[in-house]
CSV table of C-alpha atoms in Angstrom, one decimal:
chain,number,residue,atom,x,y,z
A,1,UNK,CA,1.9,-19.3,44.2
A,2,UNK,CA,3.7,-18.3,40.8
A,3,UNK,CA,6.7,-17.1,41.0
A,4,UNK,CA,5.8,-13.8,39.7
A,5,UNK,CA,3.1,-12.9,42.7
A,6,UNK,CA,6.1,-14.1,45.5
A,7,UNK,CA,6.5,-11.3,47.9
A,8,UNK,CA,2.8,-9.9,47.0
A,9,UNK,CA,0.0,-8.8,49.3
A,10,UNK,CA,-3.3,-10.4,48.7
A,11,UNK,CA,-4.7,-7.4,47.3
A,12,UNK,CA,-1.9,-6.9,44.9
A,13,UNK,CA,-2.1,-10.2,44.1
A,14,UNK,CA,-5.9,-9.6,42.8
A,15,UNK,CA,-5.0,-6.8,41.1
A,16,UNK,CA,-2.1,-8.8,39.5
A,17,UNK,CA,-4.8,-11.7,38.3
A,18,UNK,CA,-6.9,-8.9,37.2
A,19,UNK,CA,-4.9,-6.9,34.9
A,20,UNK,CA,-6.3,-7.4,31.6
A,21,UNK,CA,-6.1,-5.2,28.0
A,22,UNK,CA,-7.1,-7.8,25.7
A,23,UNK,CA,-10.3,-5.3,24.9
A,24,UNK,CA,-7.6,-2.7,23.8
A,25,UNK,CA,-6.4,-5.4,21.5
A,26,UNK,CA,-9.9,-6.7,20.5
A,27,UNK,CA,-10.7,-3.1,19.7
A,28,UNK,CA,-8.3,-1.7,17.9
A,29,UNK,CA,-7.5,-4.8,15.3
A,30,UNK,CA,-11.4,-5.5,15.0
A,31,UNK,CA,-11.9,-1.7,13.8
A,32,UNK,CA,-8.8,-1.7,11.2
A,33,UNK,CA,-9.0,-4.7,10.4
A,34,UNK,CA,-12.3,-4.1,9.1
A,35,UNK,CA,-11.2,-0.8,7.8
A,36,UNK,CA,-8.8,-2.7,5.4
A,37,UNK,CA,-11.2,-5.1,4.1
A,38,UNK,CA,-13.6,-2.6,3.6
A,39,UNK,CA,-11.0,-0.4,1.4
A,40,UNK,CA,-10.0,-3.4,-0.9
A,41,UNK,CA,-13.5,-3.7,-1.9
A,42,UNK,CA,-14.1,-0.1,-2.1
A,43,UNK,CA,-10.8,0.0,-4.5
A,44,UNK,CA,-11.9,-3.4,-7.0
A,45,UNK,CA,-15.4,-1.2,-6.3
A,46,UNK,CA,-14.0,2.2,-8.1
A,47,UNK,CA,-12.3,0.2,-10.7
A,48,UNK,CA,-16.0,-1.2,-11.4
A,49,UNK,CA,-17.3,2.2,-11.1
A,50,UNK,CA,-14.6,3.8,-13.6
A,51,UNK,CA,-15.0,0.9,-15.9
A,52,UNK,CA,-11.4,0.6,-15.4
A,53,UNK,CA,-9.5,-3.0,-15.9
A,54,UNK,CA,-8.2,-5.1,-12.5
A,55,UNK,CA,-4.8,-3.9,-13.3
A,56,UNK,CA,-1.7,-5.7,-11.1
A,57,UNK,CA,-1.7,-3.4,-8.2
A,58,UNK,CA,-5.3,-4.3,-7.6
A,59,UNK,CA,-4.5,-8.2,-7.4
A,60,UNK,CA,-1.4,-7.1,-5.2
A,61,UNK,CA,-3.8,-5.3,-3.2
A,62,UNK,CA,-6.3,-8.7,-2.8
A,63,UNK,CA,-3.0,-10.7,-1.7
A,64,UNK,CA,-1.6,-8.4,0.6
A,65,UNK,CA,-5.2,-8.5,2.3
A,66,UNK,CA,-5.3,-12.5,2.2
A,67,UNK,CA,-2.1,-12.1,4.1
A,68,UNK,CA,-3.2,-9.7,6.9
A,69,UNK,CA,-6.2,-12.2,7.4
A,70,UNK,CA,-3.6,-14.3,8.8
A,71,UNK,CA,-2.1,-11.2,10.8
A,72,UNK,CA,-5.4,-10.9,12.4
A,73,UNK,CA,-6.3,-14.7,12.6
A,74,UNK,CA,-2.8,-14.6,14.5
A,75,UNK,CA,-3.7,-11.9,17.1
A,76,UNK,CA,-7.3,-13.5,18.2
A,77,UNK,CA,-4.9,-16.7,18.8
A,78,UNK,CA,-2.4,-14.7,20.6
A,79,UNK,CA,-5.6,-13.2,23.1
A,80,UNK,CA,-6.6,-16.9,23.7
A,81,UNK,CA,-2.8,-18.0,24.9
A,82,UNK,CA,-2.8,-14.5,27.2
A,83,UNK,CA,-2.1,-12.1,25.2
A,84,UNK,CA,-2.8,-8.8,27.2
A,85,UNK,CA,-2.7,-10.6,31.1
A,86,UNK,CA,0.4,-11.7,33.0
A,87,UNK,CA,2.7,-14.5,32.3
A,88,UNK,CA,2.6,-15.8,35.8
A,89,UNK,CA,-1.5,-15.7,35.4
A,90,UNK,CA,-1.7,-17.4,32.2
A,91,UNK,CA,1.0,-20.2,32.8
A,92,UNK,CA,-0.8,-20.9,36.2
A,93,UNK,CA,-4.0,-21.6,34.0
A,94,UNK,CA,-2.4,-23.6,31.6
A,95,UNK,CA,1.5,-24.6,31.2
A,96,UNK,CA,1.2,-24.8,27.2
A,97,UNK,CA,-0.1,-21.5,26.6
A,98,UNK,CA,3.5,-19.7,26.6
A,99,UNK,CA,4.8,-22.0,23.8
A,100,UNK,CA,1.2,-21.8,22.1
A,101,UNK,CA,2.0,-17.9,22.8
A,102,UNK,CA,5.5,-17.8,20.7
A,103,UNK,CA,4.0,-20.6,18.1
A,104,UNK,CA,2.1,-17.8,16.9
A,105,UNK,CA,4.7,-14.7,17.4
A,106,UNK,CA,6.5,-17.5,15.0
A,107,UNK,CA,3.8,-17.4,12.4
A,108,UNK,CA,2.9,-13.8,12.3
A,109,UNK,CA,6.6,-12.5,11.7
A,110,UNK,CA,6.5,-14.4,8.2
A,111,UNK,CA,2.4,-13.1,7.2
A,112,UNK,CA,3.5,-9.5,8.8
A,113,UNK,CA,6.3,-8.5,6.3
A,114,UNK,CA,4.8,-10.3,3.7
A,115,UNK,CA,1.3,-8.0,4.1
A,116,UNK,CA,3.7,-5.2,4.1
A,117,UNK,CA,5.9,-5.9,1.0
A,118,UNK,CA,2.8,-6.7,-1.0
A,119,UNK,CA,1.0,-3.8,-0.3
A,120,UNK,CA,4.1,-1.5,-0.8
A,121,UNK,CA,4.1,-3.1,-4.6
A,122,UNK,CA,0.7,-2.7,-4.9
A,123,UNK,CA,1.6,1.2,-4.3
A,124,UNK,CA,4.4,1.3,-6.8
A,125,UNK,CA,2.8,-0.7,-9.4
A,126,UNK,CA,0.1,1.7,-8.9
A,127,UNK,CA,3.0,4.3,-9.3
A,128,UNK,CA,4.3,2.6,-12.5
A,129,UNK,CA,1.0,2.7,-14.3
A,130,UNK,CA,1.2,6.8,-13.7
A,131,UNK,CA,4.7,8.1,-14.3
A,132,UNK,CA,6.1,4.6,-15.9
A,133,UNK,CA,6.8,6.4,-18.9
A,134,UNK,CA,9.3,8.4,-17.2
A,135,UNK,CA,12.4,9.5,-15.2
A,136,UNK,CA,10.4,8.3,-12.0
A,137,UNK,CA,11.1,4.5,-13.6
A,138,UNK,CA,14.4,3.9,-12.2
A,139,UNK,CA,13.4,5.0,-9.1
A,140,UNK,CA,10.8,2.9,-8.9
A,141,UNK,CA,12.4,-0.2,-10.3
A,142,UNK,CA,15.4,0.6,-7.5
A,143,UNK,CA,12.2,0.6,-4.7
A,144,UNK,CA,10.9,-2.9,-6.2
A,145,UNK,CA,14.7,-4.4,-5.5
A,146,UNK,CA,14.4,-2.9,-2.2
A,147,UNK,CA,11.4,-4.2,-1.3
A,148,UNK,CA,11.7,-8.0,-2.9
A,149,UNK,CA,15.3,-7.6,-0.6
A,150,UNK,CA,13.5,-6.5,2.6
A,151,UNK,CA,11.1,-9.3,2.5
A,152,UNK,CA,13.1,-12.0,2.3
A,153,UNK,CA,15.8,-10.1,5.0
A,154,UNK,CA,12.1,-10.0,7.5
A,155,UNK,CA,11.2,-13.7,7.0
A,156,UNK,CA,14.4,-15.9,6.4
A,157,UNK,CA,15.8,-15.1,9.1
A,158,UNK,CA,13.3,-15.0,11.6
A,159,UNK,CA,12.3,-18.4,10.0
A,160,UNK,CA,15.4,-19.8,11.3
A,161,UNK,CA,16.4,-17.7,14.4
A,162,UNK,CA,16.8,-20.9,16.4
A,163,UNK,CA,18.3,-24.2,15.8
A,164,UNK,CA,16.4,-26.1,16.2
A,165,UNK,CA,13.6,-24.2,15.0
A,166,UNK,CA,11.1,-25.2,17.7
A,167,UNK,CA,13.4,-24.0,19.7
A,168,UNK,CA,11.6,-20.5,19.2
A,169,UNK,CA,9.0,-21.6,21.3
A,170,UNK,CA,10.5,-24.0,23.6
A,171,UNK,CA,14.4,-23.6,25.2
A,172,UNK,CA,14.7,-20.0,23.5
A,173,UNK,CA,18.3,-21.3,23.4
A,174,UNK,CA,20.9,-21.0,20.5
A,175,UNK,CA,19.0,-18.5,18.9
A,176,UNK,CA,19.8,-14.8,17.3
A,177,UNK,CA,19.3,-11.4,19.2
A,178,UNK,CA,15.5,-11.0,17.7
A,179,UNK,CA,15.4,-7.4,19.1
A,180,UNK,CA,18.0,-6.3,16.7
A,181,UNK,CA,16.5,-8.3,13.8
A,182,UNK,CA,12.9,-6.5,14.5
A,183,UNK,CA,14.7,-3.4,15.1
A,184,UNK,CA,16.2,-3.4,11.5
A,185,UNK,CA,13.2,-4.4,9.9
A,186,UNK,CA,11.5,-1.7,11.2
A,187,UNK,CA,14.2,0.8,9.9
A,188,UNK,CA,13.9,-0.8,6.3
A,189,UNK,CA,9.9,-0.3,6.8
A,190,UNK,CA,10.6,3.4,7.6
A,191,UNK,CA,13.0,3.8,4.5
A,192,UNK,CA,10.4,1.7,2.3
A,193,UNK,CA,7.4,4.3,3.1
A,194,UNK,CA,9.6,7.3,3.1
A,195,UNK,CA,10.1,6.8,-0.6
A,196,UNK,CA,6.7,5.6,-1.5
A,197,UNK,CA,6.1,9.8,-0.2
A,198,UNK,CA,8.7,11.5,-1.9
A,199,UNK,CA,8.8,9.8,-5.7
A,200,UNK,CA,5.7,11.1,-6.8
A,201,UNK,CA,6.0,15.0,-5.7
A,202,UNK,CA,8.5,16.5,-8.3
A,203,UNK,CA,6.5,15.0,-10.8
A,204,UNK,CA,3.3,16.4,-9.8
A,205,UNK,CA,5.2,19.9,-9.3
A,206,UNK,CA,5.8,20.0,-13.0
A,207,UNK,CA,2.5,20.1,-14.0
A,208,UNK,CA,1.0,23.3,-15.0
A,209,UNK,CA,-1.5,23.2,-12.4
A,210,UNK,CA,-2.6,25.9,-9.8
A,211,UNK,CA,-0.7,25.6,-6.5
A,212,UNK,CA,-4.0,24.3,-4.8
A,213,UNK,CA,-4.7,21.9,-7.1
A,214,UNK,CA,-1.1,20.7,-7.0
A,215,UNK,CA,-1.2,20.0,-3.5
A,216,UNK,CA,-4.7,18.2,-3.9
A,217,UNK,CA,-3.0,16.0,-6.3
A,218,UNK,CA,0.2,15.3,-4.5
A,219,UNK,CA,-2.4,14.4,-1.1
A,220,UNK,CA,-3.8,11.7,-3.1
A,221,UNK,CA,0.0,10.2,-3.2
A,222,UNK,CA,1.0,11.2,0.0
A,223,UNK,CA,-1.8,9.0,2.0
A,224,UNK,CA,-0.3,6.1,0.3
A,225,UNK,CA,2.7,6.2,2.3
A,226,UNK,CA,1.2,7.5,5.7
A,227,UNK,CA,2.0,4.5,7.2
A,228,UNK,CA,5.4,5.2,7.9
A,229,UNK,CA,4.2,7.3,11.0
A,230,UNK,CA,3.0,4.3,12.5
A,231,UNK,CA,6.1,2.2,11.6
A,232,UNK,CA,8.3,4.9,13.6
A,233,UNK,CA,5.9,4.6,16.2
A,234,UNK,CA,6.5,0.5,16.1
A,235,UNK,CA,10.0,1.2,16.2
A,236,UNK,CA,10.0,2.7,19.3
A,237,UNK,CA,7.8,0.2,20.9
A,238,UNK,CA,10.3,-2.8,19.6
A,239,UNK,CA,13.1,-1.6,21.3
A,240,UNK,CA,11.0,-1.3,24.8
A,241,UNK,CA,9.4,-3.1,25.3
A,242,UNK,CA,9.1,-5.6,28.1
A,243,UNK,CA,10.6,-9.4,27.3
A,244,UNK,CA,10.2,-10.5,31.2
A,245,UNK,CA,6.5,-10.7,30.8
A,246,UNK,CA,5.8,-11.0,27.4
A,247,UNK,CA,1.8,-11.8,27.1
A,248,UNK,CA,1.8,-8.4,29.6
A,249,UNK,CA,4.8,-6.4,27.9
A,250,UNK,CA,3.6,-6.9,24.2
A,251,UNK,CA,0.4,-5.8,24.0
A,252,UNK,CA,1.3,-2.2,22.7
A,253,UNK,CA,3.5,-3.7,20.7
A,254,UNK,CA,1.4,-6.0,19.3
A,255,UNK,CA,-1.2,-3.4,19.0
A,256,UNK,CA,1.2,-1.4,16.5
A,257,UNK,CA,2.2,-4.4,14.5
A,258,UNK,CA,-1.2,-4.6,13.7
A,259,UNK,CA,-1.9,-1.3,13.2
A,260,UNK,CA,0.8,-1.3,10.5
A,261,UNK,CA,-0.3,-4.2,8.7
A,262,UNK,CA,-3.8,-3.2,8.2
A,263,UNK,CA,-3.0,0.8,7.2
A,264,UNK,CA,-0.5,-0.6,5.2
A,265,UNK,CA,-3.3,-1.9,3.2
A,266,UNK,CA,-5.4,0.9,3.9
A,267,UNK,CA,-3.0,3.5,2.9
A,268,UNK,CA,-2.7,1.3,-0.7
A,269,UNK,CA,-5.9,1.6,-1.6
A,270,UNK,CA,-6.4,5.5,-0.5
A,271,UNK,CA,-5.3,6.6,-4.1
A,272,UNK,CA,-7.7,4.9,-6.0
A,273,UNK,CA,-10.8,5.6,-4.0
A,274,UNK,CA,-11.6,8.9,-6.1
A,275,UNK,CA,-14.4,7.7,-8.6
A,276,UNK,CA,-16.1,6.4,-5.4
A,277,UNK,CA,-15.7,10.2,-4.0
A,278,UNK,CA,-16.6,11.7,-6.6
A,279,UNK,CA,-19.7,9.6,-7.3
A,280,UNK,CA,-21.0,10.0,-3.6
A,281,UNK,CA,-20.6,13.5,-4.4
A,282,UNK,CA,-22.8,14.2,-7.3
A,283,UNK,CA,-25.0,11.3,-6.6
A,284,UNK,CA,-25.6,7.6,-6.4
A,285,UNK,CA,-26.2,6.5,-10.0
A,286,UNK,CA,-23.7,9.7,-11.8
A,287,UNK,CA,-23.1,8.4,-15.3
A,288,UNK,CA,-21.7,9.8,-18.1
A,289,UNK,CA,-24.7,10.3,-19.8
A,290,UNK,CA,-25.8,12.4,-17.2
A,291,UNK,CA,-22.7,15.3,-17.3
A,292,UNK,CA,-23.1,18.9,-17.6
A,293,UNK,CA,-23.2,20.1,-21.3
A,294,UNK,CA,-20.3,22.0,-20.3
A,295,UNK,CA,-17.9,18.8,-19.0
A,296,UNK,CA,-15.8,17.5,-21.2
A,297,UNK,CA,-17.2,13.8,-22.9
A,298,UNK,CA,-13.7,12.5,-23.6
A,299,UNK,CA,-10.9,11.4,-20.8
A,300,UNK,CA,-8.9,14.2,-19.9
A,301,UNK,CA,-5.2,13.0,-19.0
A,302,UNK,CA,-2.3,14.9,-17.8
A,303,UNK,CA,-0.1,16.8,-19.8
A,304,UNK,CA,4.1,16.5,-19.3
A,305,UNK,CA,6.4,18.6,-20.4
A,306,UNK,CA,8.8,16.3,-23.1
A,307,UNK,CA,11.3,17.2,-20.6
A,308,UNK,CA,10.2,15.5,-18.0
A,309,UNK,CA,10.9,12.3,-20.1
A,310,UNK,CA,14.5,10.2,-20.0
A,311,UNK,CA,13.4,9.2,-23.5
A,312,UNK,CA,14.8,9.0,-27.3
A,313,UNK,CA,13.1,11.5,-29.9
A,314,UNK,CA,11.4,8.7,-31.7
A,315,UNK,CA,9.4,7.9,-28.5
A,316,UNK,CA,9.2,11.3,-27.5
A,317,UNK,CA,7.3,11.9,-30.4
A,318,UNK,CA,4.6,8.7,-29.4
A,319,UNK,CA,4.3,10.3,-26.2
A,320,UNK,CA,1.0,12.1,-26.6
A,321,UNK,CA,-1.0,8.0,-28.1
A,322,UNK,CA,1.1,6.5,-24.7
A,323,UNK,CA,0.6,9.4,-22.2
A,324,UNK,CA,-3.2,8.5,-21.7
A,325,UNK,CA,-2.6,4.7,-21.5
A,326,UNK,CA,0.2,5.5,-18.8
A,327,UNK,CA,-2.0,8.5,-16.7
A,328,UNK,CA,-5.4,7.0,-17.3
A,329,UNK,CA,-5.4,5.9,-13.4
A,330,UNK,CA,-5.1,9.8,-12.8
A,331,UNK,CA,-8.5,11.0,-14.2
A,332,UNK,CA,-9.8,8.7,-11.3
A,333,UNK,CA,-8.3,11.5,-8.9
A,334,UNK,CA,-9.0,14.3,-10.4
A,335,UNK,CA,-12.0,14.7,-12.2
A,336,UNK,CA,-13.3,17.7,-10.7
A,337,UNK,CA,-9.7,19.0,-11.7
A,338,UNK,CA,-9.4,21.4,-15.0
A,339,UNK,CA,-6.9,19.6,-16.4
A,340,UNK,CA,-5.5,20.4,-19.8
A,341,UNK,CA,-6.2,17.7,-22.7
A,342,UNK,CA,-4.3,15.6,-24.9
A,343,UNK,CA,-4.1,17.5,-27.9
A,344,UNK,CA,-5.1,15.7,-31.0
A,345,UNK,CA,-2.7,14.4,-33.5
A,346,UNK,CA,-2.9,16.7,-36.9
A,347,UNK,CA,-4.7,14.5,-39.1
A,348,UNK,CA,-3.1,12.8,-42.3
A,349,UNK,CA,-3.6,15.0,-45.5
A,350,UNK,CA,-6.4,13.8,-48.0
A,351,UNK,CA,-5.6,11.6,-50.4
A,352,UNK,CA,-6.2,12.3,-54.0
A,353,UNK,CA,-9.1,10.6,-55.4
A,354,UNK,CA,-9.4,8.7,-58.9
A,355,UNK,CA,-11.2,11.8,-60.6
A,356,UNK,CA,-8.4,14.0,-60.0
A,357,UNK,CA,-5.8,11.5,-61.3
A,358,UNK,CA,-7.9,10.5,-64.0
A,359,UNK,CA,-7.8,15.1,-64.7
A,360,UNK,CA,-4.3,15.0,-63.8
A,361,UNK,CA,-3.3,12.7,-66.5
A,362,UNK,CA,-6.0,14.0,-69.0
A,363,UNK,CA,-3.8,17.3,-68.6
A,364,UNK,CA,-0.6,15.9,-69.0
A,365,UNK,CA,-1.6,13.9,-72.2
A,366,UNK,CA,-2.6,17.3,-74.3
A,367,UNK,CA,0.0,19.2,-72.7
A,368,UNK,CA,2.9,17.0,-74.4
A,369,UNK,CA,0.2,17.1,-77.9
């Protein structure tokens, strides 16, 4: 008998042997897992749709999904090697499956923060195409430090937490306190997201928009950084949960790491699902041929205030050729929004043609006769 059934009745024993939430765990990561590859292809889809270029953030999108592949590749190995029943149960059934069990902890904490970081740049690349041309810039070059940082700070040093390294999943011994480590991660995951929320709102607030529309705009933004929710809920479960039985004590942890990689891709992708919206909306096959007479033809881009800018006068004066390059991603969002249009540049004065030079000089000629 294992040691963890000693001092059990032969009922509770059964029960013991019985316990078993790997559905939860097949569930939940099957349906968001599939949730997040579905969103990728619906977000290289809308680009399709909107005739709009693979930018950066969509590539960063496409790795960040390559790498939660391996997040859920990971968990199906971590149901085989008993994730979800008790350690006592799963050693009896094979001795191997508790190192087999922390192999793969081992390779999941370098894919999980590396799904996370590339998604978050995805976001802020995403970001950078918007408001790059202005103040919001240093902010979002100080998140891409932060980020770049945080990644490295999740994977280094669980890489080498023990020394030996195999010692992760043998002796345990001469390693780091991991629940500290995971603890901190989680808090610069929480910071990380936080941002991603607040950056894009003052901006949005100075736009000479109605109040409803303002807050339609900023919810386009705000999904992309819903994910913190989830990472405070991680949080929580990492400093709980249960290392005396760890394929039993785990599982809701393991449930929310996944949940966090996955809407971490998810909630990247949420912003630039709007052409795919709006052409559900008004019908498979909308084209631009087929618009009201009453819609505008020509893109319609959002207007800032010059103030809004941390720029010089010289490029203040380009901003109205750069603003549509920089907020083209935004029409996506809100084309069902009356937005006000790039107004055109005056155009250059007529130049004088060779008949009137050829009159001009005819007249200066006899007026000096």
């Amino acid at each position: 008998m294992s040691n963890g059934m000693l001092g059990m009745t032969p009922d509770e024993q059964a029960a013991f042997r019985a316990a078993n939430r790997s559905g939860e765990v097949y569930t939940i990561h099957g349906v968001f897992f599939g949730l997040a590859i579905l969103s990728v292809c619906a977000r290289l889809g809308a680009a399709r749709h909107s005739r709009r270029k693979i930018g950066l953030d969509d590539w960063l999108a496409v790795v960040s999904l390559i790498f939660i592949v391996g997040v859920f590749t990971g968990t199906m190995f971590w149901l085989k090697f008993g994730l979800g029943r008790h350690e006592a149960v799963v050693q009896e059934e094979d001795p191997l499956n508790l190192m087999h069990f922390y192999q793969t902890i081992y390779a999941n904490e370098i894919l999980y923060p590396m799904g996370l970081a590339t998604a978050r740049l995805s976001l802020v690349v995403l970001y950078q195409r918007i408001f790059g041309l202005f103040s919001a810039r240093y902010y979002l070059h100080g998140i891409l430090v932060f980020i770049g940082a945080w990644a490295i700070y999740a994977t280094i040093p669980t890489i080498f937490a023990c020394t030996p390294v195999q010692n992760f999943w043998t002796t345990h011994k001469n390693c780091i306190e991991l629940s500290n480590l995971y603890i901190s991660i989680a808090v610069g995951s929480i910071v990380t997201d936080f941002a991603l929320i607040i950056i894009p709102i003052p901006y949005v607030m100075r736009l000479k928009l109605s109040p409803f529309k303002k807050a339609l705009l900023i919810s386009s933004f705000v999904f992309g950084g819903l994910n913190c929710f989830i990472t405070i809920v991680r949080l929580i479960k990492v400093s709980t949960f249960d290392y005396s039985d760890p394929t039993w004590g785990t599982v809701d942890l393991m449930i929310w790491t996944g949940l966090e990689a996955y809407c971490a891709v998810i909630c990247c992708c949420l912003p630039t699902l709007r052409p795919l919206l709006n052409m559900f909306r008004c019908g498979i096959g909308f084209k631009d041929s087929e618009r009201n007479p009453g819609e505008m033809s020509h893109p319609v881009y959002l207007r800032m205030p010059p103030k809004v800018a941390s720029r010089s006068s010289e490029e203040a004066l380009e901003e109205y050729n750069f603003v549509a390059m920089s907020l083209a991603d935004l029409q996506q969002y809100s084309r069902r929004l009356t937005l006000q249009a790039v107004p055109a540049l005056p155009s250059l004065p007529t130049l004088p043609t060779l008949t009137t030079l050829s009159t001009h000089h005819t007249t200066v000629v006899d007026s000096r006769s």
